[in-house]
Amino acid sequence: MKKIIKNGTIVTATDTYTADVLIENDKVQAIGQNISDIYAEVIDASGCYVMPGGIDPHTHMDMPFGGTVTSDDFETGSIAAAHGGTTTFIDFCLTEKGKSLKSALKKWHAKSKDKAAIDYAFHLQIVEANENILHELPEVIEKEGVTSFKVFMAYKDVLQADDETLFQTLITAREHGGLVMVHAENGDVINYLTEKALEEGRTEPINHALTRPPELEGEATGRAAKLTALADSQLYVVHVTCKEAVEQIAAARSKGFRVYGETCPQYLVLDQSYLEKPGFEGAKYVWSPPLRDRSNQEILWNALKSGELQTIGSDHCSFNFKGQKELGKGDFSKIPNGGPFVEDRFSILFSEGVKKGRISLNEFVNLVSTNAAKLFGLFPQKGTIAPGSDADIVLFDPNVERTISVNTHHMNVDYSALEGMQVTGEPVTVLSRGEYVIKNKHFVGAPGKGKYLKCSKFNHHTAAEAKKAEDLVK
C-alpha cells in the first residue's frame, strides 16, 4: 500500500525542511508539497522529525566469546535496534584459522536466516593472510557483497592478527575496493599487563581498564594509520575511546590519508569509574577498549563535531550479568567483553549531542546514518531520504522525555548499562522499506522481514567528499 508522510520536518545530513514523502514499492517515490493520492495511507508526523533510518555499523549478534554466546541473536537484537530507530545494521562474521572466508559467511548466514526484522550486512574478520585467504578476498567482495574487513590488533592468542596480516589485507583492499577496519589496541602489551595483574592478585573488574591504558590504543591506532599510508589504502578505526587515538586519526587525515574513525555512545556518557562499582557490578561495564577517564568525553564530542570521527556504532555485544558476566568472578580477564547499546544509540546521540548543542541536527543524521551508508557501500540506497532510496524512515519525537531502564528496553539482556539515564527524544514510528516495523512505539514487524544487503566497493570519491566537508567545517 502507498503511504504519504505529512506534517513532519524532514531532516537529512544536508537539509532540514517541511514537505510530504510519498512511499510506494519499498521506495521513496516523491518529495513535495501537498502530495495526495486517494489510495495512499496518510501518516501524520506532526511534531516529529522525519529522518533516514539509522545505520549501525558495529554489532555482534549471536557471537561466541569467552566460552559463551551473546544474549541477543539476529531476531532479538534487530527488534531492539528497530525500537531505537535503526533500520540497518552491519554485523561481524568471525573467521577461524585454517578455514575459508566463505565458511564463516555461510555460518553467519545460517545464524541470521529468517530472523532479522530489519536489513543487515556483514563485515568479515581477517585473522590470517595466507595465499588462500588473499585469493578468496576479491571473490568475497565481488560475489558476496562483503567489502569491509576487520583485523584485531588485540585479544592475543584468540582473535589477534599480526602486522603482516594487517598490511597484506590493506594492500588487497586497495586493489579490490575493500575497507579495512581495525580494533586498535596493542594486544601483546595488554597480555603482559594482564598476566602481571593476576599474578599480583588484582582480579577486580577495574583492572580490565588498568591493563588496557589509552596509550596502547593510541599506539595501535598510529601504527595502523602508518601502515595504511604505506599501503596507500583505506582504514576505519572502530570504537575510538580516547585522546591518544583521536590525535593519531587527526594527524593521518591532516596528511590526506584515507583514515576514518567511529566512536560509540557508551564512551560519550560513561567513564572508567563505573568499573569500580562494588559487589562485582563493575563487570557490567567491561568491554574493549575500556571506558576511559571522563576528560575524554568532550574530546570525542569535539572530534564528532569537527569530522575527525565520522560515525557512531553501538558495538552491541550483550551478555547477561547473571551467568555470563559472572564467569569472570575472581579473574577480570574472564569477564565476557561487551555491553548492550543497539537500542539506545540513536537517542543518546540526539539527547546528549543535539539537545545539548554539541552537534547540529544535520550532523546527527550524518553520524547516525549517512556517513556509515557512504563508507560501507550502501548509499544512496540507504542513509538518506530521496526519490529512489529505500523508504527506511524514522518518525522521531524530539521532545518526549524518558528514562532508560532494563524494565522497559527490548534487548535480550538482564541489565542496562545506562540504567536511570534521562534522555530527550525517542523514535515513535519506524519504517523499513516502506513497511511498519515500529508503530506508535510498538513492534509490528516480523522476524525474517529484514534482507541481507550486498555492499558496494569502497568509493574513493566518497572519501574525498567526506574530507572536503570536514575542511569546510574547519
CSV table of C-alpha atoms in Angstrom, one decimal:
chain,number,residue,atom,x,y,z
A,1,MET,CA,0.0,0.0,0.0
A,2,LYS,CA,1.2,3.5,-0.8
A,3,LYS,CA,1.9,5.8,2.1
A,4,ILE,CA,2.2,9.6,2.4
A,5,ILE,CA,4.0,11.1,5.4
A,6,LYS,CA,2.6,14.5,6.1
A,7,ASN,CA,3.1,17.4,8.6
A,8,GLY,CA,6.7,16.4,9.6
A,9,THR,CA,10.0,18.1,9.3
A,10,ILE,CA,12.4,16.2,7.0
A,11,VAL,CA,16.0,16.1,8.2
A,12,THR,CA,18.8,14.7,6.2
A,13,ALA,CA,22.6,15.1,6.5
A,14,THR,CA,22.4,18.3,4.5
A,15,ASP,CA,18.9,19.8,4.7
A,16,THR,CA,16.0,20.5,7.1
A,17,TYR,CA,12.6,21.4,5.5
A,18,THR,CA,8.9,20.7,5.6
A,19,ALA,CA,7.4,18.5,2.9
A,20,ASP,CA,5.4,15.4,2.2
A,21,VAL,CA,7.0,12.0,1.4
A,22,LEU,CA,5.3,9.5,-1.0
A,23,ILE,CA,6.3,5.9,-0.5
A,24,GLU,CA,5.5,3.1,-2.9
A,25,ASN,CA,7.0,-0.3,-3.7
A,26,ASP,CA,9.6,-0.1,-0.9
A,27,LYS,CA,11.0,3.2,-2.1
A,28,VAL,CA,10.6,6.9,-1.7
A,29,GLN,CA,8.8,7.9,-4.9
A,30,ALA,CA,8.5,11.6,-4.4
A,31,ILE,CA,9.0,14.5,-2.0
A,32,GLY,CA,7.0,17.6,-2.4
A,33,GLN,CA,4.2,19.9,-1.1
A,34,ASN,CA,0.6,18.8,-0.8
A,35,ILE,CA,1.1,15.3,-2.3
A,36,SER,CA,-2.2,13.5,-2.5
A,37,ASP,CA,-3.3,10.0,-3.5
A,38,ILE,CA,-6.7,8.6,-2.6
A,39,TYR,CA,-5.1,5.1,-2.5
A,40,ALA,CA,-2.4,6.0,0.0
A,41,GLU,CA,-2.4,5.7,3.8
A,42,VAL,CA,-1.6,9.1,5.3
A,43,ILE,CA,0.9,9.1,8.2
A,44,ASP,CA,0.6,12.2,10.4
A,45,ALA,CA,4.1,13.2,11.5
A,46,SER,CA,3.0,16.3,13.3
A,47,GLY,CA,5.6,17.3,15.9
A,48,CYS,CA,8.1,14.8,14.6
A,49,TYR,CA,11.3,14.9,12.7
A,50,VAL,CA,11.2,12.6,9.6
A,51,MET,CA,14.7,11.1,9.4
A,52,PRO,CA,16.6,8.4,7.5
A,53,GLY,CA,16.6,5.1,9.4
A,54,GLY,CA,19.7,4.7,11.5
A,55,ILE,CA,22.6,2.6,10.2
A,56,ASP,CA,24.5,0.8,13.0
A,57,PRO,CA,27.9,-0.1,11.5
A,58,HIS,CA,29.0,-2.2,14.5
A,59,THR,CA,27.1,-5.1,16.1
A,60,HIS,CA,27.8,-8.6,17.4
A,61,MET,CA,24.7,-10.7,17.3
A,62,ASP,CA,24.8,-14.4,18.2
A,63,MET,CA,28.6,-14.2,18.6
A,64,PRO,CA,30.7,-16.7,20.6
A,65,PHE,CA,33.2,-15.2,23.1
A,66,GLY,CA,35.0,-16.5,26.1
A,67,GLY,CA,33.1,-19.7,26.4
A,68,THR,CA,29.6,-18.2,26.0
A,69,VAL,CA,27.5,-16.5,23.3
A,70,THR,CA,26.0,-13.0,23.2
A,71,SER,CA,22.5,-13.0,24.6
A,72,ASP,CA,21.0,-11.1,21.6
A,73,ASP,CA,20.7,-13.0,18.3
A,74,PHE,CA,19.6,-11.6,15.0
A,75,GLU,CA,15.9,-11.7,16.0
A,76,THR,CA,16.0,-10.0,19.4
A,77,GLY,CA,18.9,-7.7,18.5
A,78,SER,CA,17.2,-6.5,15.3
A,79,ILE,CA,13.9,-5.8,17.1
A,80,ALA,CA,15.7,-3.8,19.8
A,81,ALA,CA,17.6,-1.9,17.1
A,82,ALA,CA,14.3,-1.0,15.4
A,83,HIS,CA,12.8,0.3,18.6
A,84,GLY,CA,15.9,2.5,18.8
A,85,GLY,CA,15.4,4.0,15.3
A,86,THR,CA,17.9,1.7,13.5
A,87,THR,CA,16.8,0.2,10.2
A,88,THR,CA,20.1,-1.3,9.0
A,89,PHE,CA,22.9,-2.9,11.0
A,90,ILE,CA,26.3,-4.4,9.9
A,91,ASP,CA,27.4,-7.4,11.9
A,92,PHE,CA,30.8,-9.0,12.2
A,93,CYS,CA,31.5,-12.5,10.9
A,94,LEU,CA,34.3,-14.2,12.9
A,95,THR,CA,36.6,-16.5,11.0
A,96,GLU,CA,38.9,-19.4,12.1
A,97,LYS,CA,42.5,-20.1,11.2
A,98,GLY,CA,42.8,-22.7,8.5
A,99,LYS,CA,39.2,-22.3,7.3
A,100,SER,CA,37.9,-20.3,4.3
A,101,LEU,CA,36.2,-16.9,4.4
A,102,LYS,CA,33.2,-18.4,2.7
A,103,SER,CA,32.7,-20.9,5.5
A,104,ALA,CA,32.5,-18.1,8.0
A,105,LEU,CA,30.0,-16.3,5.8
A,106,LYS,CA,27.9,-19.5,5.5
A,107,LYS,CA,27.8,-19.8,9.3
A,108,TRP,CA,26.6,-16.2,9.7
A,109,HIS,CA,24.0,-16.5,7.0
A,110,ALA,CA,22.7,-19.5,8.9
A,111,LYS,CA,22.6,-17.5,12.2
A,112,SER,CA,20.7,-14.7,10.5
A,113,LYS,CA,18.3,-16.7,8.2
A,114,ASP,CA,14.7,-15.8,8.8
A,115,LYS,CA,15.5,-13.9,12.0
A,116,ALA,CA,16.3,-10.2,11.3
A,117,ALA,CA,13.4,-7.8,11.4
A,118,ILE,CA,15.4,-5.1,9.6
A,119,ASP,CA,18.0,-5.1,6.9
A,120,TYR,CA,21.6,-6.1,7.6
A,121,ALA,CA,25.0,-6.6,6.0
A,122,PHE,CA,28.3,-8.2,7.1
A,123,HIS,CA,31.8,-7.3,7.9
A,124,LEU,CA,34.3,-10.1,7.8
A,125,GLN,CA,37.2,-10.7,10.2
A,126,ILE,CA,40.7,-11.5,8.7
A,127,VAL,CA,42.8,-13.5,11.2
A,128,GLU,CA,45.5,-14.6,8.8
A,129,ALA,CA,46.6,-13.5,5.3
A,130,ASN,CA,47.8,-16.7,3.6
A,131,GLU,CA,47.7,-17.4,-0.1
A,132,ASN,CA,44.2,-19.0,0.1
A,133,ILE,CA,42.7,-16.1,2.0
A,134,LEU,CA,44.2,-13.4,-0.2
A,135,HIS,CA,43.0,-15.2,-3.3
A,136,GLU,CA,39.5,-15.5,-1.8
A,137,LEU,CA,39.1,-11.9,-0.7
A,138,PRO,CA,38.4,-10.4,-4.2
A,139,GLU,CA,35.7,-13.0,-4.8
A,140,VAL,CA,34.1,-12.2,-1.4
A,141,ILE,CA,34.0,-8.6,-2.4
A,142,GLU,CA,32.6,-9.2,-5.9
A,143,LYS,CA,30.1,-12.0,-5.4
A,144,GLU,CA,29.2,-11.9,-1.7
A,145,GLY,CA,28.9,-8.1,-1.4
A,146,VAL,CA,31.2,-8.1,1.7
A,147,THR,CA,33.5,-5.2,1.2
A,148,SER,CA,34.8,-4.4,4.8
A,149,PHE,CA,37.3,-6.5,6.7
A,150,LYS,CA,38.2,-6.3,10.3
A,151,VAL,CA,41.6,-7.0,11.7
A,152,PHE,CA,42.0,-7.4,15.5
A,153,MET,CA,45.2,-5.9,16.9
A,154,ALA,CA,44.2,-7.2,20.4
A,155,TYR,CA,43.0,-10.4,22.1
A,156,LYS,CA,46.3,-12.2,21.8
A,157,ASP,CA,46.0,-16.0,21.1
A,158,VAL,CA,42.3,-15.6,20.4
A,159,LEU,CA,41.4,-13.0,17.7
A,160,GLN,CA,44.6,-11.0,17.3
A,161,ALA,CA,46.4,-10.9,13.9
A,162,ASP,CA,49.9,-9.8,13.2
A,163,ASP,CA,51.1,-6.7,11.4
A,164,GLU,CA,51.9,-8.6,8.3
A,165,THR,CA,48.3,-9.8,8.1
A,166,LEU,CA,47.1,-6.3,8.5
A,167,PHE,CA,49.4,-4.9,5.9
A,168,GLN,CA,48.6,-7.6,3.3
A,169,THR,CA,44.9,-7.0,3.9
A,170,LEU,CA,45.4,-3.3,3.4
A,171,ILE,CA,47.1,-3.9,0.1
A,172,THR,CA,44.4,-6.3,-1.1
A,173,ALA,CA,41.7,-3.9,-0.1
A,174,ARG,CA,43.3,-1.1,-2.1
A,175,GLU,CA,43.5,-3.3,-5.2
A,176,HIS,CA,39.9,-4.6,-5.0
A,177,GLY,CA,37.8,-1.8,-3.3
A,178,GLY,CA,37.6,-3.0,0.3
A,179,LEU,CA,37.7,-1.0,3.5
A,180,VAL,CA,39.9,-2.4,6.3
A,181,MET,CA,38.7,-2.0,9.9
A,182,VAL,CA,40.9,-2.4,13.0
A,183,HIS,CA,40.3,-3.0,16.7
A,184,ALA,CA,43.2,-0.8,17.7
A,185,GLU,CA,44.9,-1.9,20.9
A,186,ASN,CA,48.3,-3.3,21.5
A,187,GLY,CA,47.4,-6.9,22.4
A,188,ASP,CA,50.9,-8.0,23.2
A,189,VAL,CA,51.4,-5.4,25.9
A,190,ILE,CA,47.9,-5.9,27.2
A,191,ASN,CA,48.6,-9.6,27.6
A,192,TYR,CA,51.7,-8.9,29.6
A,193,LEU,CA,49.9,-6.3,31.9
A,194,THR,CA,47.0,-8.7,32.4
A,195,GLU,CA,49.2,-11.6,33.4
A,196,LYS,CA,51.2,-9.3,35.8
A,197,ALA,CA,48.0,-8.0,37.4
A,198,LEU,CA,46.6,-11.5,38.0
A,199,GLU,CA,50.0,-12.6,39.4
A,200,GLU,CA,49.8,-9.8,41.9
A,201,GLY,CA,46.2,-10.8,42.9
A,202,ARG,CA,44.5,-7.8,41.2
A,203,THR,CA,41.3,-9.6,40.0
A,204,GLU,CA,38.6,-6.9,40.2
A,205,PRO,CA,36.8,-5.5,37.1
A,206,ILE,CA,38.6,-2.2,37.3
A,207,ASN,CA,41.8,-4.0,36.4
A,208,HIS,CA,40.3,-4.6,32.9
A,209,ALA,CA,40.7,-0.8,32.3
A,210,LEU,CA,44.1,-0.5,34.1
A,211,THR,CA,45.7,-3.2,32.0
A,212,ARG,CA,44.4,-1.6,28.7
A,213,PRO,CA,45.6,2.0,29.1
A,214,PRO,CA,44.8,4.6,26.5
A,215,GLU,CA,48.5,4.8,25.4
A,216,LEU,CA,48.1,1.3,24.0
A,217,GLU,CA,45.0,2.3,21.9
A,218,GLY,CA,46.9,5.4,20.7
A,219,GLU,CA,50.0,3.4,19.7
A,220,ALA,CA,48.0,0.8,17.8
A,221,THR,CA,45.9,3.4,16.1
A,222,GLY,CA,49.0,5.3,14.9
A,223,ARG,CA,50.6,2.0,13.8
A,224,ALA,CA,47.6,1.0,11.7
A,225,ALA,CA,47.4,4.5,10.2
A,226,LYS,CA,51.0,4.5,9.2
A,227,LEU,CA,50.7,1.0,7.6
A,228,THR,CA,47.6,2.3,5.8
A,229,ALA,CA,49.6,5.3,4.4
A,230,LEU,CA,52.4,3.0,3.3
A,231,ALA,CA,49.9,0.7,1.5
A,232,ASP,CA,48.1,3.7,0.0
A,233,SER,CA,44.9,2.0,1.3
A,234,GLN,CA,41.9,2.9,3.5
A,235,LEU,CA,41.3,2.3,7.2
A,236,TYR,CA,38.3,2.6,9.6
A,237,VAL,CA,39.2,2.5,13.3
A,238,VAL,CA,36.3,1.1,15.3
A,239,HIS,CA,35.2,2.2,18.8
A,240,VAL,CA,37.6,5.1,19.4
A,241,THR,CA,37.7,6.0,23.1
A,242,CYS,CA,40.4,8.5,23.9
A,243,LYS,CA,42.5,11.5,23.1
A,244,GLU,CA,45.5,9.4,22.2
A,245,ALA,CA,43.6,7.6,19.4
A,246,VAL,CA,41.8,10.7,18.1
A,247,GLU,CA,45.1,12.5,17.8
A,248,GLN,CA,46.5,9.8,15.6
A,249,ILE,CA,43.5,9.8,13.3
A,250,ALA,CA,43.5,13.6,13.1
A,251,ALA,CA,47.2,13.5,12.2
A,252,ALA,CA,46.7,10.9,9.5
A,253,ARG,CA,43.8,12.8,8.0
A,254,SER,CA,45.6,16.1,8.0
A,255,LYS,CA,48.2,14.4,5.7
A,256,GLY,CA,45.4,13.4,3.3
A,257,PHE,CA,45.4,9.7,4.3
A,258,ARG,CA,42.1,7.8,4.0
A,259,VAL,CA,41.6,7.1,7.7
A,260,TYR,CA,38.2,7.2,9.3
A,261,GLY,CA,37.0,6.7,12.9
A,262,GLU,CA,34.0,5.5,14.8
A,263,THR,CA,33.1,6.0,18.4
A,264,CYS,CA,30.2,4.6,20.5
A,265,PRO,CA,27.6,6.1,22.8
A,266,GLN,CA,29.0,4.4,25.9
A,267,TYR,CA,32.3,6.3,25.6
A,268,LEU,CA,30.4,9.6,25.3
A,269,VAL,CA,28.4,9.3,28.5
A,270,LEU,CA,30.1,6.7,30.8
A,271,ASP,CA,33.6,6.7,32.3
A,272,GLN,CA,36.1,4.4,34.0
A,273,SER,CA,34.7,4.8,37.5
A,274,TYR,CA,31.8,2.6,36.6
A,275,LEU,CA,34.2,-0.4,36.7
A,276,GLU,CA,34.8,0.3,40.3
A,277,LYS,CA,31.2,-0.3,41.4
A,278,PRO,CA,31.0,-2.7,44.4
A,279,GLY,CA,29.8,-6.2,44.5
A,280,PHE,CA,31.2,-7.1,41.1
A,281,GLU,CA,28.7,-4.7,39.5
A,282,GLY,CA,31.7,-3.2,37.6
A,283,ALA,CA,31.6,-6.3,35.4
A,284,LYS,CA,28.6,-4.9,33.6
A,285,TYR,CA,30.9,-2.2,32.2
A,286,VAL,CA,33.6,-4.5,30.9
A,287,TRP,CA,34.2,-4.1,27.2
A,288,SER,CA,37.2,-3.3,25.0
A,289,PRO,CA,38.6,-0.8,24.6
A,290,PRO,CA,37.6,0.0,28.2
A,291,LEU,CA,35.8,3.1,29.5
A,292,ARG,CA,38.2,6.0,29.9
A,293,ASP,CA,38.7,9.0,32.2
A,294,ARG,CA,35.8,11.4,31.9
A,295,SER,CA,38.1,14.0,30.3
A,296,ASN,CA,38.0,12.0,27.1
A,297,GLN,CA,34.2,12.6,26.6
A,298,GLU,CA,34.4,16.1,25.3
A,299,ILE,CA,37.4,15.2,23.2
A,300,LEU,CA,35.2,12.6,21.4
A,301,TRP,CA,32.3,15.0,21.1
A,302,ASN,CA,34.6,17.6,19.5
A,303,ALA,CA,36.0,15.0,17.2
A,304,LEU,CA,32.5,14.2,16.0
A,305,LYS,CA,31.8,17.9,15.5
A,306,SER,CA,35.0,18.6,13.6
A,307,GLY,CA,34.7,15.5,11.4
A,308,GLU,CA,37.7,13.7,12.7
A,309,LEU,CA,35.3,10.9,13.7
A,310,GLN,CA,32.6,10.1,11.2
A,311,THR,CA,30.3,7.5,12.6
A,312,ILE,CA,28.6,6.2,15.8
A,313,GLY,CA,28.4,2.4,16.2
A,314,SER,CA,26.8,0.7,19.1
A,315,ASP,CA,29.3,-2.1,19.4
A,316,HIS,CA,26.3,-4.0,20.7
A,317,CYS,CA,27.7,-7.2,22.3
A,318,SER,CA,25.2,-8.2,25.1
A,319,PHE,CA,26.0,-10.6,27.9
A,320,ASN,CA,23.8,-11.2,30.9
A,321,PHE,CA,25.2,-10.2,34.2
A,322,LYS,CA,24.0,-13.4,35.8
A,323,GLY,CA,25.6,-16.5,34.4
A,324,GLN,CA,27.7,-14.7,31.8
A,325,LYS,CA,29.5,-11.7,33.2
A,326,GLU,CA,29.8,-13.7,36.4
A,327,LEU,CA,32.2,-16.1,34.6
A,328,GLY,CA,34.9,-13.6,35.5
A,329,LYS,CA,34.4,-13.5,39.2
A,330,GLY,CA,37.8,-13.8,40.7
A,331,ASP,CA,39.5,-13.2,37.4
A,332,PHE,CA,38.7,-10.0,35.4
A,333,SER,CA,40.2,-11.4,32.3
A,334,LYS,CA,37.4,-14.0,32.0
A,335,ILE,CA,34.6,-11.5,32.1
A,336,PRO,CA,32.9,-11.6,28.6
A,337,ASN,CA,33.7,-8.3,26.9
A,338,GLY,CA,30.7,-6.3,25.7
A,339,GLY,CA,27.7,-4.3,26.5
A,340,PRO,CA,24.1,-3.7,25.3
A,341,PHE,CA,23.6,-0.5,23.3
A,342,VAL,CA,21.9,-1.1,20.0
A,343,GLU,CA,18.6,0.2,21.2
A,344,ASP,CA,19.9,3.5,22.8
A,345,ARG,CA,22.5,4.7,20.2
A,346,PHE,CA,20.0,7.0,18.4
A,347,SER,CA,18.5,8.6,21.5
A,348,ILE,CA,21.8,9.1,23.3
A,349,LEU,CA,23.4,10.9,20.4
A,350,PHE,CA,20.4,13.1,20.0
A,351,SER,CA,19.8,13.9,23.6
A,352,GLU,CA,23.4,14.4,24.6
A,353,GLY,CA,24.5,15.8,21.2
A,354,VAL,CA,21.8,17.8,19.6
A,355,LYS,CA,19.8,18.8,22.6
A,356,LYS,CA,22.9,20.0,24.4
A,357,GLY,CA,24.3,21.9,21.5
A,358,ARG,CA,27.3,19.7,20.8
A,359,ILE,CA,26.3,18.8,17.3
A,360,SER,CA,23.7,20.1,14.8
A,361,LEU,CA,20.6,18.2,13.7
A,362,ASN,CA,22.1,17.6,10.3
A,363,GLU,CA,25.3,16.4,11.8
A,364,PHE,CA,23.3,14.0,13.9
A,365,VAL,CA,21.8,12.4,10.8
A,366,ASN,CA,25.2,12.3,9.2
A,367,LEU,CA,26.7,10.5,12.2
A,368,VAL,CA,23.9,8.1,12.9
A,369,SER,CA,23.1,7.1,9.3
A,370,THR,CA,24.5,8.8,6.2
A,371,ASN,CA,28.3,8.5,6.8
A,372,ALA,CA,28.0,4.8,7.5
A,373,ALA,CA,26.0,4.3,4.3
A,374,LYS,CA,28.7,6.1,2.3
A,375,LEU,CA,31.7,4.4,3.9
A,376,PHE,CA,30.2,0.9,3.6
A,377,GLY,CA,28.8,1.0,0.1
A,378,LEU,CA,25.1,1.4,0.9
A,379,PHE,CA,24.5,5.0,-0.2
A,380,PRO,CA,22.1,6.2,-1.7
A,381,GLN,CA,20.0,3.1,-1.2
A,382,LYS,CA,20.3,3.7,2.5
A,383,GLY,CA,21.3,6.7,4.6
A,384,THR,CA,19.1,9.4,3.1
A,385,ILE,CA,15.5,10.4,2.2
A,386,ALA,CA,15.4,10.9,-1.6
A,387,PRO,CA,13.5,9.7,-4.6
A,388,GLY,CA,14.7,6.2,-5.4
A,389,SER,CA,16.1,5.5,-1.9
A,390,ASP,CA,14.8,2.7,0.3
A,391,ALA,CA,11.9,4.0,2.4
A,392,ASP,CA,13.8,3.4,5.7
A,393,ILE,CA,12.3,6.3,7.7
A,394,VAL,CA,12.1,7.2,11.4
A,395,LEU,CA,9.4,9.5,12.8
A,396,PHE,CA,11.3,10.9,15.8
A,397,ASP,CA,9.7,12.9,18.6
A,398,PRO,CA,12.4,15.4,19.8
A,399,ASN,CA,10.6,16.5,22.9
A,400,VAL,CA,9.5,13.3,24.7
A,401,GLU,CA,11.4,12.5,27.8
A,402,ARG,CA,12.1,9.0,29.1
A,403,THR,CA,14.3,7.1,31.5
A,404,ILE,CA,16.5,4.3,30.1
A,405,SER,CA,15.9,1.1,32.1
A,406,VAL,CA,16.2,-2.7,31.9
A,407,ASN,CA,12.5,-2.7,32.8
A,408,THR,CA,11.5,-1.1,29.5
A,409,HIS,CA,14.2,-1.9,27.0
A,410,HIS,CA,13.8,-4.6,24.3
A,411,MET,CA,17.3,-6.1,24.3
A,412,ASN,CA,17.5,-9.7,25.5
A,413,VAL,CA,19.8,-8.9,28.4
A,414,ASP,CA,19.2,-8.6,32.2
A,415,TYR,CA,20.7,-5.2,32.8
A,416,SER,CA,21.1,-1.8,31.2
A,417,ALA,CA,24.5,-0.1,31.3
A,418,LEU,CA,22.6,3.2,31.2
A,419,GLU,CA,20.1,2.4,33.9
A,420,GLY,CA,18.3,5.6,35.1
A,421,MET,CA,19.7,7.9,32.5
A,422,GLN,CA,17.3,10.6,31.4
A,423,VAL,CA,17.1,11.2,27.7
A,424,THR,CA,15.1,13.5,25.5
A,425,GLY,CA,13.9,12.3,22.1
A,426,GLU,CA,12.5,8.9,21.0
A,427,PRO,CA,11.6,7.1,17.8
A,428,VAL,CA,7.8,6.8,17.6
A,429,THR,CA,7.3,5.0,14.2
A,430,VAL,CA,9.9,3.2,12.1
A,431,LEU,CA,9.5,2.1,8.5
A,432,SER,CA,11.8,-0.4,6.8
A,433,ARG,CA,11.5,-0.3,3.0
A,434,GLY,CA,8.1,1.3,3.5
A,435,GLU,CA,6.6,-1.2,5.9
A,436,TYR,CA,6.0,-0.6,9.6
A,437,VAL,CA,8.4,-2.2,12.0
A,438,ILE,CA,7.6,0.1,14.9
A,439,LYS,CA,4.2,1.8,15.0
A,440,ASN,CA,3.5,4.2,17.9
A,441,LYS,CA,6.4,2.6,19.8
A,442,HIS,CA,5.1,-1.0,19.4
A,443,PHE,CA,6.8,-3.7,17.3
A,444,VAL,CA,4.5,-4.6,14.4
A,445,GLY,CA,7.1,-6.1,12.1
A,446,ALA,CA,8.2,-9.7,11.8
A,447,PRO,CA,11.4,-11.7,12.2
A,448,GLY,CA,12.8,-12.6,8.8
A,449,LYS,CA,11.5,-9.5,7.0
A,450,GLY,CA,14.9,-8.0,7.0
A,451,LYS,CA,17.0,-8.5,3.9
A,452,TYR,CA,20.7,-9.3,3.6
A,453,LEU,CA,22.4,-6.4,1.8
A,454,LYS,CA,25.3,-6.7,-0.6
A,455,CYS,CA,27.6,-3.7,-0.1
A,456,SER,CA,29.3,-1.8,-3.0
A,457,LYS,CA,33.0,-1.3,-3.1
A,458,PHE,CA,34.7,1.4,-1.1
A,459,ASN,CA,34.4,4.6,-3.1
A,460,HIS,CA,37.3,7.0,-3.2
A,461,HIS,CA,35.0,9.8,-4.3
A,462,THR,CA,33.1,9.4,-1.1
A,463,ALA,CA,36.4,9.7,0.8
A,464,ALA,CA,37.3,12.9,-1.0
A,465,GLU,CA,33.8,14.2,-0.4
A,466,ALA,CA,34.0,13.5,3.4
A,467,LYS,CA,37.4,15.2,3.6
A,468,LYS,CA,36.1,18.2,1.7
A,469,ALA,CA,33.1,18.5,4.1
A,470,GLU,CA,35.5,18.3,7.1
A,471,ASP,CA,37.6,21.1,5.6
A,472,LEU,CA,34.6,23.3,5.1
A,473,VAL,CA,33.6,22.8,8.8
A,474,LYS,CA,37.1,23.9,9.8
